[in-house]
């Protein structure tokens, strides 16, 4: 590779490293070299550059090459050319002051806790790479060209059809492809519904739930009203003048019970009588261990319930794919909130997921994970029975987490001890609505899905070791 | 397959189609059949179901099977059980009233115009399926497990590193992986910056631009101030007390010229002097035909310019992947607006794109498309020279669209004639800021990238046929 140092060029006074055989030819190489020199500060603002002919002679290139390079850099604002004063380094082209090369941000999980028993994430090591790739490849190969153009904001019809069939079969959902809108997850659904003006507050929500959802609602201008919980789930009998209610009927998050049958019926009745809506967060409805899944409340009245689901627990949060099953009257509003074209969910991943569902790979994966998570739950229950029999475990009929009931007043110190010992988990209090009078007592929310298989035993040992004594 | 009609069961009075060998066993089959019967209205609310033993005898199954099925349906809210009155179909379990099976929504492009000369979309038929699949496969196979867990809201570091290198090389961008945040496109970037409270209005924007961006800003509460355009681009000398300016410096959208070098410098000076920011929409910077690309303004001062780019024009809008190159002081704010975990951009597609860039596939694709689009532009220019020599074509040095200057007063009728003849395109007026006094005159914005290769000739013929006479 022909390299030339043009430090001999009068007026520059800087090493200019020019790879004349580099990509793009001599002119491009010169532009690159000059730009780099200005950027790095080797050519300071105000410096006068040598005339074309001098530099051309130095470099052994045509004068036009240098003239073109100068013109280009003037056009880009690196250099200025004024009649009579020649070509100079522009005043504003200062080198970047420190800090540009900031530290490479570590991926979220790197440097994390020794044992991760936080709820909310599936076992990342169990992602079905081969089956997913097969679906993605098939989908991409079979896709019509229009797939690569602007996307339908409702989502690909292939995926909405696959979901219609799957949700009816697995979750008792009654819908049609025209009532499903694809989104990038539950938070996106909340943003579309409330930020998009489709729904308005005040919204009743369970007294215990994800702080993230509460904060998101608040930031969208929605007032949330906490709904107390008892052993039958959310006290929907206390619903009054709210404009809607957000529930986790299949498996109350995080306390763990299903919504009682009479309450399921009652909340739909309330929504009908008052012209309001039930928002059903079906976040882990597929993972029920001791009996068949409780169907979605949506099936009771598709005109009164919005069901929101995603693959974040069942497959991976990396895909950023979710769905909203809507009463007909909200479809247009949600689509308007989504925009004229698909602006969020990857259309290629949507097609991959459609194939993954219709070919049965999704069912197979869910079944496999259900077995794996059930085994983990059983190990958790067994470990506690052996090492901490005084600790009651609840909410274990379903889902990816359990609640360990602690003696009154011990939650905070136990969570602290856990952090101290490198065990990441949350206390129940982290999920409590700030304006509720009810308390679910002291407890730990233990996610048993996040550790990989080989790390789970050690995580359980660490957990048992930090629980308060009887 | 063993099928049984249980219409003989006393009290039901409806055909109940039960496939006892169906998936999930007899209990599941019975639940399904009963649920379907209620849904479809064959079992009306209030109907009393037969006692366990009768139905069990009818079906030839164990009593417990029926009892379990009833209990499940009670739990799901389809049936109610009251001491003394037996099991009945719940009152609220009415069949869905019409309309559930709404029409399958057609994909966006189906039933579209005969000739699509709208700007904004690349040739969907040119998506490099094989190369993309190869990158996606490699990325997925090599990905560490943590990829499938919660994502870093900044985006995958692999992609941010690839972009740092690529943008420096191709666009003269000066940045570092820690200053790049991945998003799902330009609109998402605007939402994060203004909706997330990182930037505030008023924002100066070019007098001609995408109405969608203006409306998005307005809906986020940002007042936009139109900046007149002349032959050197946006009149940045008119900037005053705005808190920032949004520009398309490489190729003004839609009028088509690059921002003049002195204006590039001047706008950065303005931002420095007033402590404001330049938002650089680098939407088609890679497609420059007659000379090498104009570098990004961002390179002049990385602390004063936010550059936003995406693959929507260069590869496909189906991927929903874009990037924000940020001054250091905005990084934390944008990440806070994005949320604790990646909630938007598909992490798998991010990895695919990182591989696609680092292996050179992206460069190859851009080069190939640049040739293709240049050839199309040349055909457009040639066709006009032959069939409508009185029509001036401007803005053709770059990008995926051209502006055809029309005689004064003919734009509206020409756009109407185009619609009438199945040619989709926009007039310049569709892009004009409603509060600007300046006018770019009458013109058509002709996107030449959208039609597939074989459809382009006919589209050009149609276009030439509808232009106003000299």
XYZ file of C-alpha atoms in Angstrom, chain A residues 144-152 340-342 347, chain B residues 108-109 113 115-127 210 212 251 253-254 283-284 287 289 310-320 365 369 372-373 376 399-402 424-426 431 445-453 456:
72
model
C -43.656 -11.453 -0.839
C -41.618 -8.381 -1.771
C -44.087 -5.979 -0.204
C -42.880 -7.221 3.182
C -39.776 -5.092 2.728
C -41.769 -1.946 2.024
C -43.757 0.083 4.543
C -45.573 -2.128 7.021
C -49.214 -2.307 7.981
C -49.756 5.417 9.117
C -47.104 2.755 8.765
C -45.547 0.200 11.090
C -41.778 -6.981 10.288
C -50.751 -2.032 3.009
C -49.634 -2.340 -0.582
C -52.060 2.483 -6.983
C -47.838 3.117 -10.342
C -46.292 4.081 -7.033
C -44.060 7.116 -7.395
C -44.396 8.261 -3.814
C -41.151 9.126 -2.119
C -39.829 7.506 0.993
C -39.529 3.828 0.325
C -36.700 1.817 -1.175
C -37.266 -0.821 -3.822
C -38.783 -3.604 -1.746
C -37.884 -6.173 -4.369
C -34.189 -5.466 -3.846
C -33.937 -6.556 -0.225
C -42.532 15.671 6.075
C -45.661 13.494 9.630
C -30.265 16.448 0.630
C -36.231 16.962 1.884
C -38.045 17.243 -0.434
C -32.254 10.101 5.840
C -30.577 9.382 2.521
C -27.308 7.830 -1.963
C -24.714 10.006 -7.344
C -31.867 4.482 9.954
C -31.885 1.564 7.548
C -35.359 2.487 6.307
C -34.083 3.962 3.035
C -30.843 2.049 2.685
C -32.107 -1.448 3.459
C -35.769 -1.698 4.439
C -38.293 -0.007 6.708
C -39.376 -3.509 7.736
C -36.454 -3.799 10.143
C -37.453 -0.816 12.272
C -25.892 -3.425 -0.758
C -28.641 0.213 -4.764
C -29.706 1.001 -9.420
C -31.208 4.246 -8.204
C -33.458 5.094 -12.471
C -31.562 10.471 -2.808
C -34.509 8.440 -3.936
C -36.676 11.211 -5.319
C -36.639 14.167 -7.680
C -49.430 7.829 -6.723
C -47.254 10.866 -6.079
C -47.354 14.089 -4.113
C -44.752 19.133 2.285
C -42.136 15.052 -5.756
C -41.379 11.875 -7.663
C -39.992 8.910 -5.764
C -38.207 6.635 -8.183
C -37.164 3.902 -5.780
C -40.460 2.288 -4.911
C -41.449 0.525 -8.159
C -39.755 -2.757 -8.840
C -37.363 -2.843 -11.786
C -40.466 1.322 -13.564
